[in-house]
Every structure is written in C-alpha cells, then in structure tokens.
C-alpha positions as a Markdown table, in Angstrom:
| # | Residue | x | y | z |
|---|---|---|---|---|
| 1 | Met | 160.4 | 62.0 | 25.9 |
| 2 | Tyr | 162.6 | 64.9 | 26.7 |
| 3 | Lys | 166.1 | 63.8 | 27.6 |
| 4 | Lys | 167.9 | 65.9 | 30.2 |
| 5 | Lys | 171.3 | 67.3 | 29.1 |
| 6 | Thr | 174.4 | 66.1 | 30.8 |
| 7 | Arg | 176.3 | 68.5 | 33.0 |
| 8 | Glu | 179.1 | 68.5 | 30.4 |
| 9 | Glu | 176.7 | 69.6 | 27.7 |
| 10 | Lys | 175.3 | 72.3 | 30.0 |
| 11 | Glu | 178.8 | 73.5 | 30.8 |
| 12 | Lys | 179.6 | 73.9 | 27.2 |
| 13 | Glu | 176.4 | 75.8 | 26.4 |
| 14 | Ile | 176.8 | 78.1 | 29.4 |
| 15 | Lys | 180.4 | 78.8 | 28.5 |
| 16 | Leu | 179.3 | 79.9 | 25.0 |
| 17 | Leu | 176.5 | 82.1 | 26.4 |
| 18 | Ile | 178.8 | 83.8 | 28.9 |
| 19 | Glu | 181.4 | 84.5 | 26.2 |
| 20 | Asp | 178.8 | 85.9 | 23.8 |
| 21 | Ala | 177.4 | 88.1 | 26.6 |
| 22 | Glu | 180.9 | 89.4 | 27.5 |
| 23 | Asn | 181.6 | 90.4 | 23.9 |
| 24 | Lys | 178.3 | 92.2 | 23.5 |
| 25 | Val | 178.7 | 94.1 | 26.8 |
| 26 | Asn | 182.1 | 95.2 | 25.7 |
| 27 | Lys | 180.7 | 96.5 | 22.4 |
| 28 | Tyr | 177.7 | 98.2 | 24.1 |
| 29 | Phe | 177.5 | 101.9 | 23.8 |
| 30 | Asp | 174.9 | 104.7 | 23.9 |
| 31 | Ser | 174.5 | 106.3 | 20.5 |
| 32 | Ser | 174.2 | 110.1 | 20.2 |
| 33 | Lys | 170.6 | 109.6 | 19.1 |
| 34 | Asn | 169.7 | 107.7 | 22.2 |
| 35 | Ile | 171.4 | 110.3 | 24.4 |
| 36 | Lys | 169.5 | 113.2 | 22.7 |
| 37 | Glu | 166.2 | 111.2 | 23.1 |
| 38 | Tyr | 166.9 | 110.9 | 26.8 |
| 39 | Leu | 167.9 | 114.5 | 27.3 |
| 40 | Ser | 164.7 | 115.6 | 25.4 |
| 41 | Phe | 162.6 | 113.4 | 27.6 |
| 42 | Met | 164.1 | 114.6 | 30.9 |
| 43 | Ser | 163.7 | 118.3 | 29.8 |
| 44 | Lys | 160.0 | 117.9 | 30.3 |
| 45 | Phe | 160.4 | 117.4 | 34.1 |
| 46 | Tyr | 160.7 | 120.1 | 36.7 |
| 47 | Asn | 164.1 | 120.4 | 38.5 |
| 48 | Tyr | 163.5 | 120.2 | 42.2 |
| 49 | Ser | 165.5 | 121.9 | 44.9 |
| 50 | Leu | 168.2 | 120.0 | 46.8 |
| 51 | Ser | 166.0 | 119.7 | 49.8 |
| 52 | Asn | 163.2 | 118.2 | 47.8 |
| 53 | Thr | 165.6 | 115.9 | 45.9 |
| 54 | Ile | 166.7 | 114.5 | 49.2 |
| 55 | Leu | 163.1 | 114.1 | 50.4 |
| 56 | Ile | 162.2 | 112.3 | 47.1 |
| 57 | Asn | 165.1 | 109.9 | 47.3 |
| 58 | Asn | 164.5 | 109.1 | 50.9 |
| 59 | Gln | 160.9 | 108.0 | 50.1 |
| 60 | Phe | 161.3 | 106.6 | 46.6 |
| 61 | Ser | 165.0 | 105.7 | 45.9 |
| 62 | Gly | 166.2 | 106.3 | 42.4 |
| 63 | Ala | 163.2 | 108.4 | 41.3 |
| 64 | Ile | 164.2 | 110.9 | 38.6 |
| 65 | Ala | 161.1 | 111.3 | 36.3 |
| 66 | Val | 158.5 | 112.6 | 38.7 |
| 67 | Gly | 155.5 | 114.8 | 38.5 |
| 68 | Ser | 152.2 | 115.7 | 40.2 |
| 69 | Tyr | 149.0 | 113.9 | 39.5 |
| 70 | Ala | 147.9 | 116.8 | 37.3 |
| 71 | Phe | 151.3 | 116.7 | 35.4 |
| 72 | Trp | 150.9 | 113.0 | 34.5 |
| 73 | Lys | 147.3 | 113.5 | 33.5 |
| 74 | Glu | 148.4 | 116.3 | 31.2 |
| 75 | Lys | 151.0 | 114.0 | 29.6 |
| 76 | Gly | 148.3 | 111.3 | 29.0 |
| 77 | Phe | 149.2 | 109.0 | 31.8 |
| 78 | Ser | 147.3 | 108.1 | 35.0 |
| 79 | Val | 148.6 | 107.2 | 38.4 |
| 80 | Asn | 148.1 | 103.5 | 39.2 |
| 81 | Lys | 145.5 | 102.6 | 41.8 |
| 82 | Gly | 146.9 | 102.2 | 45.3 |
| 83 | Glu | 150.1 | 104.2 | 44.8 |
| 84 | Lys | 151.3 | 106.4 | 47.6 |
| 85 | Gly | 152.4 | 109.9 | 46.6 |
| 86 | Ile | 155.9 | 111.1 | 47.3 |
| 87 | Lys | 155.8 | 114.0 | 49.8 |
| 88 | Ile | 157.6 | 117.3 | 48.8 |
| 89 | Leu | 157.7 | 120.8 | 50.1 |
| 90 | Val | 155.8 | 123.2 | 47.8 |
| 91 | Pro | 156.9 | 126.9 | 48.0 |
| 92 | Asn | 154.1 | 129.4 | 48.2 |
| 93 | Lys | 154.3 | 133.2 | 48.3 |
| 94 | Gly | 152.1 | 135.2 | 50.6 |
| 95 | Lys | 150.1 | 138.1 | 49.2 |
| 96 | Asp | 151.7 | 141.6 | 49.1 |
| 97 | Arg | 150.1 | 144.0 | 51.6 |
| 98 | Phe | 150.0 | 147.7 | 52.3 |
| 99 | Glu | 148.7 | 150.1 | 54.9 |
| 100 | Asn | 146.2 | 152.9 | 54.0 |
| 101 | Glu | 145.6 | 156.3 | 55.7 |
| 102 | Lys | 143.1 | 154.7 | 58.1 |
| 103 | Gly | 145.9 | 152.4 | 59.3 |
| 104 | Glu | 144.2 | 149.3 | 57.8 |
| 105 | Ile | 146.4 | 146.5 | 56.6 |
| 106 | Lys | 145.1 | 145.2 | 53.3 |
| 107 | Thr | 146.3 | 142.8 | 50.6 |
| 108 | Val | 147.0 | 144.6 | 47.3 |
| 109 | Asp | 144.4 | 142.5 | 45.4 |
| 110 | Lys | 141.7 | 144.0 | 47.8 |
| 111 | Ala | 142.8 | 147.6 | 47.2 |
| 112 | Thr | 140.2 | 150.1 | 45.9 |
| 113 | Ala | 140.8 | 151.9 | 42.6 |
| 114 | Glu | 142.0 | 155.0 | 44.5 |
| 115 | Glu | 144.3 | 152.9 | 46.7 |
| 116 | Lys | 145.8 | 151.2 | 43.7 |
| 117 | Lys | 146.5 | 154.6 | 42.2 |
| 118 | Lys | 148.4 | 155.6 | 45.4 |
| 119 | Ile | 150.3 | 152.3 | 45.3 |
| 120 | Glu | 151.4 | 153.1 | 41.7 |
| 121 | Gln | 152.4 | 156.6 | 42.8 |
| 122 | Gly | 154.5 | 155.1 | 45.7 |
| 123 | Ile | 152.4 | 156.8 | 48.4 |
| 124 | Tyr | 151.7 | 153.5 | 50.0 |
| 125 | Glu | 154.6 | 151.3 | 51.0 |
| 126 | Ile | 154.2 | 147.7 | 49.8 |
| 127 | Tyr | 155.1 | 144.8 | 52.2 |
| 128 | Lys | 156.1 | 141.8 | 50.1 |
| 129 | Gly | 154.4 | 138.6 | 51.0 |
| 130 | Ser | 156.6 | 136.0 | 52.8 |
| 131 | Ile | 157.5 | 132.6 | 51.4 |
| 132 | Tyr | 156.0 | 129.6 | 53.2 |
| 133 | Phe | 155.8 | 125.9 | 52.4 |
| 134 | Thr | 152.9 | 123.5 | 52.2 |
| 135 | Gln | 153.0 | 119.7 | 51.6 |
| 136 | Gly | 152.5 | 118.4 | 48.1 |
| 137 | Tyr | 152.6 | 115.0 | 46.4 |
| 138 | Ile | 154.3 | 113.8 | 43.3 |
| 139 | Phe | 154.6 | 110.3 | 41.6 |
| 140 | Asp | 157.5 | 108.5 | 39.9 |
| 141 | Ile | 156.8 | 107.4 | 36.3 |
| 142 | Ser | 157.0 | 103.8 | 37.5 |
| 143 | Gln | 153.9 | 104.5 | 39.6 |
| 144 | Thr | 151.9 | 105.4 | 36.5 |
| 145 | Asn | 150.5 | 103.3 | 33.6 |
| 146 | Ala | 153.4 | 104.4 | 31.3 |
| 147 | Lys | 154.9 | 101.6 | 29.3 |
| 148 | Ala | 158.5 | 100.8 | 28.8 |
| 149 | Lys | 158.1 | 101.8 | 25.1 |
| 150 | Asp | 157.2 | 105.3 | 26.3 |
| 151 | Leu | 160.7 | 105.7 | 27.8 |
| 152 | Pro | 164.0 | 106.5 | 26.1 |
| 153 | Lys | 166.1 | 103.5 | 25.4 |
| 154 | Ile | 168.8 | 104.6 | 27.8 |
| 155 | Phe | 166.4 | 105.7 | 30.6 |
| 156 | Pro | 168.2 | 104.6 | 33.8 |
| 157 | Asn | 165.1 | 102.9 | 35.4 |
| 158 | Arg | 163.6 | 101.4 | 32.2 |
| 159 | Trp | 161.9 | 98.2 | 33.1 |
| 160 | Leu | 161.3 | 94.8 | 31.4 |
| 161 | Glu | 157.7 | 94.4 | 30.4 |
| 162 | Gly | 155.5 | 91.4 | 29.5 |
| 163 | Asn | 154.1 | 88.1 | 30.6 |
| 164 | Ile | 155.7 | 84.8 | 29.8 |
| 165 | Leu | 153.9 | 81.5 | 29.3 |
| 166 | Asn | 156.1 | 79.6 | 31.8 |
| 167 | Tyr | 155.8 | 82.1 | 34.7 |
| 168 | Asn | 154.2 | 79.8 | 37.3 |
| 169 | Leu | 156.4 | 76.9 | 36.4 |
| 170 | Leu | 159.7 | 78.9 | 36.5 |
| 171 | Tyr | 158.6 | 80.7 | 39.7 |
| 172 | Lys | 158.0 | 77.4 | 41.3 |
| 173 | Gly | 161.5 | 76.3 | 40.2 |
| 174 | Met | 163.0 | 79.5 | 41.8 |
| 175 | Glu | 161.3 | 78.7 | 45.0 |
| 176 | Lys | 163.1 | 75.4 | 44.9 |
| 177 | Ile | 166.4 | 77.3 | 44.3 |
| 178 | Ala | 165.7 | 79.5 | 47.3 |
| 179 | Glu | 164.9 | 76.5 | 49.5 |
| 180 | Lys | 168.1 | 74.8 | 48.5 |
| 181 | Ile | 170.3 | 77.8 | 49.4 |
| 182 | His | 168.3 | 78.4 | 52.6 |
| 183 | Val | 166.8 | 81.8 | 51.4 |
| 184 | Lys | 163.3 | 83.0 | 51.9 |
| 185 | Ile | 161.3 | 84.9 | 49.2 |
| 186 | Ile | 159.4 | 87.6 | 51.1 |
| 187 | Gln | 157.5 | 90.9 | 50.5 |
| 188 | Pro | 159.7 | 94.0 | 50.5 |
| 189 | Lys | 160.3 | 95.4 | 54.0 |
| 190 | Ser | 160.1 | 98.9 | 52.8 |
| 191 | Glu | 159.4 | 100.9 | 49.6 |
| 192 | Leu | 161.9 | 99.8 | 46.9 |
| 193 | Gly | 161.4 | 102.8 | 44.7 |
| 194 | Val | 162.7 | 102.0 | 41.2 |
| 195 | Ala | 164.8 | 99.0 | 42.4 |
| 196 | Lys | 163.3 | 95.8 | 40.8 |
| 197 | Gly | 164.4 | 93.6 | 43.8 |
| 198 | Val | 166.5 | 93.4 | 46.8 |
| 199 | Ser | 168.7 | 90.8 | 48.7 |
| 200 | Tyr | 168.6 | 91.2 | 52.5 |
| 201 | Thr | 172.0 | 89.7 | 53.2 |
| 202 | Ala | 171.8 | 89.7 | 57.0 |
| 203 | Thr | 168.5 | 87.8 | 57.1 |
| 204 | Lys | 169.0 | 85.6 | 54.0 |
| 205 | Glu | 165.9 | 86.9 | 52.3 |
| 206 | Val | 165.1 | 88.3 | 48.9 |
| 207 | Ala | 162.1 | 90.4 | 47.7 |
| 208 | Leu | 160.7 | 91.7 | 44.5 |
| 209 | Asn | 159.1 | 95.0 | 43.6 |
| 210 | Pro | 155.3 | 94.5 | 43.4 |
| 211 | Arg | 155.2 | 96.8 | 40.4 |
| 212 | Asn | 157.3 | 94.3 | 38.3 |
| 213 | Ser | 155.9 | 92.4 | 35.3 |
| 214 | Glu | 156.2 | 88.6 | 35.1 |
| 215 | Leu | 159.2 | 88.9 | 32.8 |
| 216 | Gln | 160.9 | 91.4 | 35.2 |
| 217 | Asn | 160.2 | 89.1 | 38.2 |
| 218 | Ile | 161.8 | 86.1 | 36.6 |
| 219 | Lys | 165.0 | 88.0 | 35.6 |
| 220 | Thr | 165.2 | 89.9 | 38.9 |
| 221 | Leu | 164.6 | 86.9 | 41.1 |
| 222 | Leu | 167.4 | 85.0 | 39.4 |
| 223 | His | 169.6 | 88.1 | 39.9 |
| 224 | Glu | 168.7 | 88.4 | 43.6 |
| 225 | Leu | 169.1 | 84.6 | 44.2 |
| 226 | Thr | 172.6 | 84.8 | 42.8 |
| 227 | His | 173.4 | 87.6 | 45.2 |
| 228 | Ala | 172.0 | 85.5 | 48.0 |
| 229 | Lys | 174.2 | 82.5 | 47.1 |
| 230 | Leu | 177.5 | 84.2 | 46.2 |
| 231 | His | 177.5 | 87.4 | 48.3 |
| 232 | Thr | 176.8 | 86.4 | 51.9 |
| 233 | Arg | 177.7 | 87.9 | 55.2 |
| 234 | Asp | 180.7 | 85.6 | 55.3 |
| 235 | Asn | 182.3 | 87.1 | 52.2 |
| 236 | Leu | 181.1 | 90.7 | 52.2 |
| 237 | Asp | 184.6 | 92.0 | 51.4 |
| 238 | Lys | 185.5 | 89.4 | 48.8 |
| 239 | Tyr | 184.2 | 91.4 | 45.9 |
| 240 | Lys | 183.5 | 95.1 | 45.2 |
| 241 | Thr | 179.9 | 96.2 | 44.4 |
| 242 | His | 180.4 | 96.3 | 40.7 |
| 243 | Glu | 181.8 | 92.8 | 40.7 |
| 244 | Lys | 178.8 | 91.5 | 42.6 |
| 245 | Glu | 176.4 | 93.2 | 40.2 |
| 246 | Phe | 178.4 | 91.8 | 37.2 |
| 247 | Gln | 178.0 | 88.2 | 38.6 |
| 248 | Ala | 174.3 | 88.6 | 39.5 |
| 249 | Glu | 173.2 | 90.0 | 36.2 |
| 250 | Leu | 175.3 | 87.8 | 34.0 |
| 251 | Thr | 174.0 | 84.7 | 35.8 |
| 252 | Ala | 170.4 | 85.9 | 35.4 |
| 253 | Tyr | 170.9 | 86.7 | 31.7 |
| 254 | Thr | 172.6 | 83.3 | 31.1 |
| 255 | Ile | 169.8 | 81.3 | 32.7 |
| 256 | Cys | 167.1 | 83.3 | 31.0 |
| 257 | Ser | 168.8 | 82.8 | 27.6 |
| 258 | His | 169.0 | 79.0 | 28.2 |
| 259 | Phe | 165.2 | 79.0 | 28.6 |
| 260 | Gly | 164.6 | 81.2 | 25.6 |
| 261 | Ile | 163.8 | 84.4 | 27.5 |
| 262 | Asp | 165.5 | 87.4 | 26.0 |
| 263 | Thr | 166.6 | 90.0 | 28.5 |
| 264 | Ser | 169.6 | 91.2 | 26.4 |
| 265 | Glu | 168.7 | 94.8 | 25.9 |
| 266 | Tyr | 168.1 | 95.2 | 29.7 |
| 267 | Ser | 171.0 | 93.0 | 30.9 |
| 268 | Phe | 173.7 | 94.4 | 28.5 |
| 269 | Lys | 172.8 | 98.0 | 29.5 |
| 270 | Tyr | 172.9 | 97.0 | 33.2 |
| 271 | Leu | 176.2 | 95.2 | 32.9 |
| 272 | Ser | 177.8 | 98.0 | 30.8 |
| 273 | Glu | 176.7 | 100.6 | 33.4 |
| 274 | Trp | 178.3 | 98.7 | 36.3 |
| 275 | Thr | 181.5 | 97.6 | 34.6 |
| 276 | Lys | 182.4 | 100.5 | 32.2 |
| 277 | Gly | 185.7 | 102.1 | 33.3 |
| 278 | Arg | 186.0 | 99.6 | 36.2 |
| 279 | Thr | 188.4 | 96.7 | 36.7 |
| 280 | Leu | 187.1 | 93.2 | 37.4 |
| 281 | Asn | 189.7 | 91.7 | 39.7 |
| 282 | Asp | 190.2 | 88.0 | 39.4 |
| 283 | Lys | 187.8 | 87.9 | 36.5 |
| 284 | Lys | 188.5 | 84.2 | 35.9 |
| 285 | Asn | 187.1 | 83.3 | 39.3 |
| 286 | Leu | 184.1 | 85.7 | 38.9 |
| 287 | Leu | 183.2 | 83.9 | 35.7 |
| 288 | Lys | 183.8 | 80.5 | 37.2 |
| 289 | Glu | 181.2 | 81.2 | 39.9 |
| 290 | Val | 178.8 | 82.6 | 37.3 |
| 291 | Lys | 179.1 | 79.4 | 35.3 |
| 292 | Glu | 178.7 | 77.1 | 38.3 |
| 293 | Thr | 175.7 | 79.0 | 39.6 |
| 294 | Ser | 174.0 | 79.1 | 36.2 |
| 295 | Ile | 174.4 | 75.3 | 35.8 |
| 296 | Asp | 173.2 | 74.6 | 39.4 |
| 297 | Tyr | 170.1 | 76.8 | 39.0 |
| 298 | Ile | 169.3 | 75.5 | 35.5 |
| 299 | Glu | 169.4 | 71.9 | 36.8 |
| 300 | Ile | 166.9 | 72.7 | 39.5 |
| 301 | Leu | 164.6 | 74.5 | 37.1 |
| 302 | Glu | 164.8 | 71.6 | 34.6 |
| 303 | Asp | 163.9 | 69.2 | 37.4 |
| 304 | Val | 160.6 | 71.1 | 37.8 |
| 305 | Leu | 160.0 | 71.0 | 34.1 |
| 306 | Leu | 160.6 | 67.3 | 34.0 |
| 307 | Glu | 158.3 | 66.7 | 36.9 |
| 308 | Lys | 155.6 | 68.6 | 35.1 |
| 309 | Asp | 156.4 | 66.6 | 32.0 |
| 310 | Lys | 155.5 | 63.3 | 33.8 |
| 311 | His | 152.0 | 64.6 | 34.5 |
| 312 | Ile | 151.0 | 65.9 | 31.1 |
| 313 | Asn | 152.0 | 62.8 | 29.1 |
| 314 | Ile | 153.7 | 64.3 | 26.0 |
| 315 | Lys | 154.7 | 61.8 | 23.3 |
| 316 | Tyr | 156.8 | 62.3 | 20.3 |
| 317 | Ile | 156.2 | 61.1 | 16.7 |
| 318 | Asp | 159.1 | 58.9 | 15.7 |
| 319 | Glu | 159.9 | 61.0 | 12.7 |
| 320 | Gly | 159.4 | 64.7 | 11.8 |
| 321 | Ser | 159.3 | 67.7 | 14.1 |
| 322 | Glu | 155.7 | 67.7 | 15.4 |
| 323 | Leu | 154.4 | 66.5 | 18.8 |
| 324 | Lys | 151.5 | 64.4 | 19.7 |
| 325 | Glu | 150.1 | 65.6 | 23.0 |
| 326 | Lys | 147.5 | 64.9 | 25.6 |
| 327 | Ser | 145.9 | 67.3 | 28.1 |
| 328 | Ile | 147.9 | 70.3 | 27.1 |
| 329 | Asn | 145.7 | 73.2 | 28.2 |
| 330 | Thr | 147.4 | 75.5 | 30.6 |
| 331 | Lys | 149.9 | 78.3 | 29.8 |
| 332 | Asp | 152.7 | 76.4 | 31.6 |
| 333 | Asp | 152.0 | 73.2 | 29.7 |
| 334 | Glu | 152.1 | 75.1 | 26.4 |
| 335 | Phe | 155.5 | 76.5 | 27.4 |
| 336 | Leu | 156.7 | 73.0 | 28.4 |
| 337 | Lys | 155.7 | 71.6 | 25.1 |
| 338 | Lys | 157.7 | 74.3 | 23.3 |
| 339 | Tyr | 160.7 | 73.9 | 25.6 |
| 340 | Ile | 160.8 | 70.1 | 25.2 |
| 341 | Glu | 160.5 | 70.3 | 21.5 |
| 342 | Lys | 163.3 | 72.9 | 21.3 |
| 343 | Gln | 165.6 | 70.6 | 23.3 |
| 344 | Arg | 164.6 | 67.5 | 21.2 |
| 345 | Arg | 165.4 | 69.4 | 17.9 |
| 346 | Lys | 168.8 | 70.3 | 19.3 |
| 347 | Ser | 169.5 | 66.7 | 20.1 |
| 348 | Leu | 168.3 | 65.5 | 16.7 |
| 349 | Ala | 170.5 | 68.1 | 15.0 |
| 350 | Lys | 173.4 | 67.2 | 17.1 |
| 351 | Glu | 173.1 | 63.5 | 16.1 |
| 352 | Lys | 172.9 | 64.4 | 12.4 |
| 353 | Lys | 175.9 | 66.7 | 12.6 |
| 354 | Lys | 178.1 | 63.9 | 14.2 |
| 355 | Asp | 178.6 | 62.3 | 10.8 |
| 356 | Phe | 180.1 | 65.5 | 9.5 |
| 357 | Asn | 182.1 | 66.3 | 12.7 |
| 358 | Ile | 180.4 | 69.6 | 13.1 |
| 359 | Glu | 180.2 | 71.1 | 16.6 |
| 360 | Ile | 177.0 | 72.8 | 17.6 |
C-alpha cells in the first residue's frame, strides 16, 4: 500500500523542484527563430485603429490575434459554437455623386454613358461619398478551433492543451483546498478574454475560463488558489504585481511537477515574462511562502488520492515492479495506480541507495 511521504521528505523534494525551476527560468530566452515565427504569424492579421483596439480590449481583454468569421474560415478554422463576436466599428465609404443638367443628383455608378463622358471631361463636379460606420463582429483565435500547435511558441496567449487521466480526482482535491482557505470556485463574473483564470480578492472567489482544457484548468486553478491564499485584501501592498505572479505560477508549476504533470514550457515562459528585468524584493521570503504553500496543497491533494486508494483496493506484489489490482476501471483509478506505483518505486530506490549513502 502507498506510504505517504513525511513533511520533511516533501520539503526536500519541493526545494529541489523550486531551485530547478529558478535555474531554468533564468536561462529562458526567446530565440531569433521563435521571434521571426511570431512576427510572421502576426503579419497575417489586420491592424485595427486605436478606437477599435480600445473597443476590442474592453470586450475581450488581451485579444491580439482577431479576425472576422470569414477571415477564420479562409484560414481553415471555424468559430466555436456559442461564442459571442467582439463588436467593432467598420468604416464604409458612401458612393460618389454628381448633378446632371436636369438638376438630378445621381451616384456615379448609375451615370449613363454620356454622363460618364462628361464626368471624365470635368463638366460634372463629383461630390465624394462620406465615410460612415457600421457595426461588425470579429473573434479572437481562442474562440476558434485552432490548436496550441497552430500558434507560434512565443505567442503571448498560447494555452495549455490536453486532458489528463486524474482530472476529476485532482479537481476534487482543489475543491478541498478552496474549502480550507475559505475560497469559493465560481463561474466568471464577466468575459475573461484570453485570461485563463481570475482571483476575486475582495469576495474571496476564483474562477476559470470556460474555454480552458482540463490541463489548463488544473494548472490555472492552482495558480489562482495561490493568489487567494497569499495575496489577500489584508496584504495588498505587501508585494508588487510581478512578485505575486512569480509566487502563483511557481507554486502551480511545483505542485504539477510533483504529480507528474508537465507545464514547464508554459510556466517558464510566464515566469520569465513577469520577472525579466524586474527585482524580486525579499526573494527569500517569496520562496519560503511558495514552498510552504506547495507542501500544504500537495498534502491536501494526496489525502484525496489516499482516500480513493482505500476504495479501489490496490495490492502490491512483494517483489518486482508490477501491481496486482482489483476494480481499476475509471480514468482516475488508472492515474492513481500509476501515481502510487511511481511513489512506491521511489521508496524502493531510496531504500536500496541507503547502503551506498547516495542521496536521491
């Protein structure tokens, strides 16, 4: 049966994960190839006026890759069912007009052959059509069926994609975390745009973007629950925004890594963007809180795993690395089997290494 790690063992593991993440974030950089790929991708999109840019961001915060329904169809993508278009002002030019000898005001396209000749000769004065605006609709790329692989690696709003075997189990664990820190998980109060989640500090609530994948939800909910615990109304001025984001993302990455969920490409880019060129004041305390929060949350999640373990009756073979199991049918049970086996192998390896005084 799976033996839960001691807090000391967890502290050691979390310390190593955090140190490794720090090193990788410090070395993270955008290659010239990735930058060219991004610029080439963005060159395909229309540059909107300042007025429309403000309108777009007021309705769908963070949108940068947007296009009409026809634009996305031309690119081979379709707008997802139920998505609301982003309203913009579409400039239109009225038709040019002229006045003939009879005093009739006509549009140039309705001119007779003789009238067109006189227009060319300058006999008739042309009155240019005025500019007027109509309402149009566009959609952000996140509102389409485009996949993360269709986006440049350094695309600012690139999302995590995919389902994970342990989704229901981990989500249940995060509901327990929310309950412990007196936070509610709710539906967004307004359109989140490209944001993957939000923490409503004043009301002690967090929400996820309904467009998220299961993988994105797990990572983002851990991120928002960290904000909810560490960045409350009582300490709003304790840390600057980039320091808060550093703590939230590093905690989410650390916990995901502990459970074998790889968010490194997403998390390292996020951390690099928020910390590059900025000073982290009192970094020692920032990391201390990350470590403590990671351990607290991991223990709650593990309690959910262990509770599940009691009900599916997994038994180990005394020797070897295989498992004998009973009633393992659901996706979550399959994940649990793998997770427990992974932890068991670590314990066995640790016991064997003791004889050689090797640290794992």
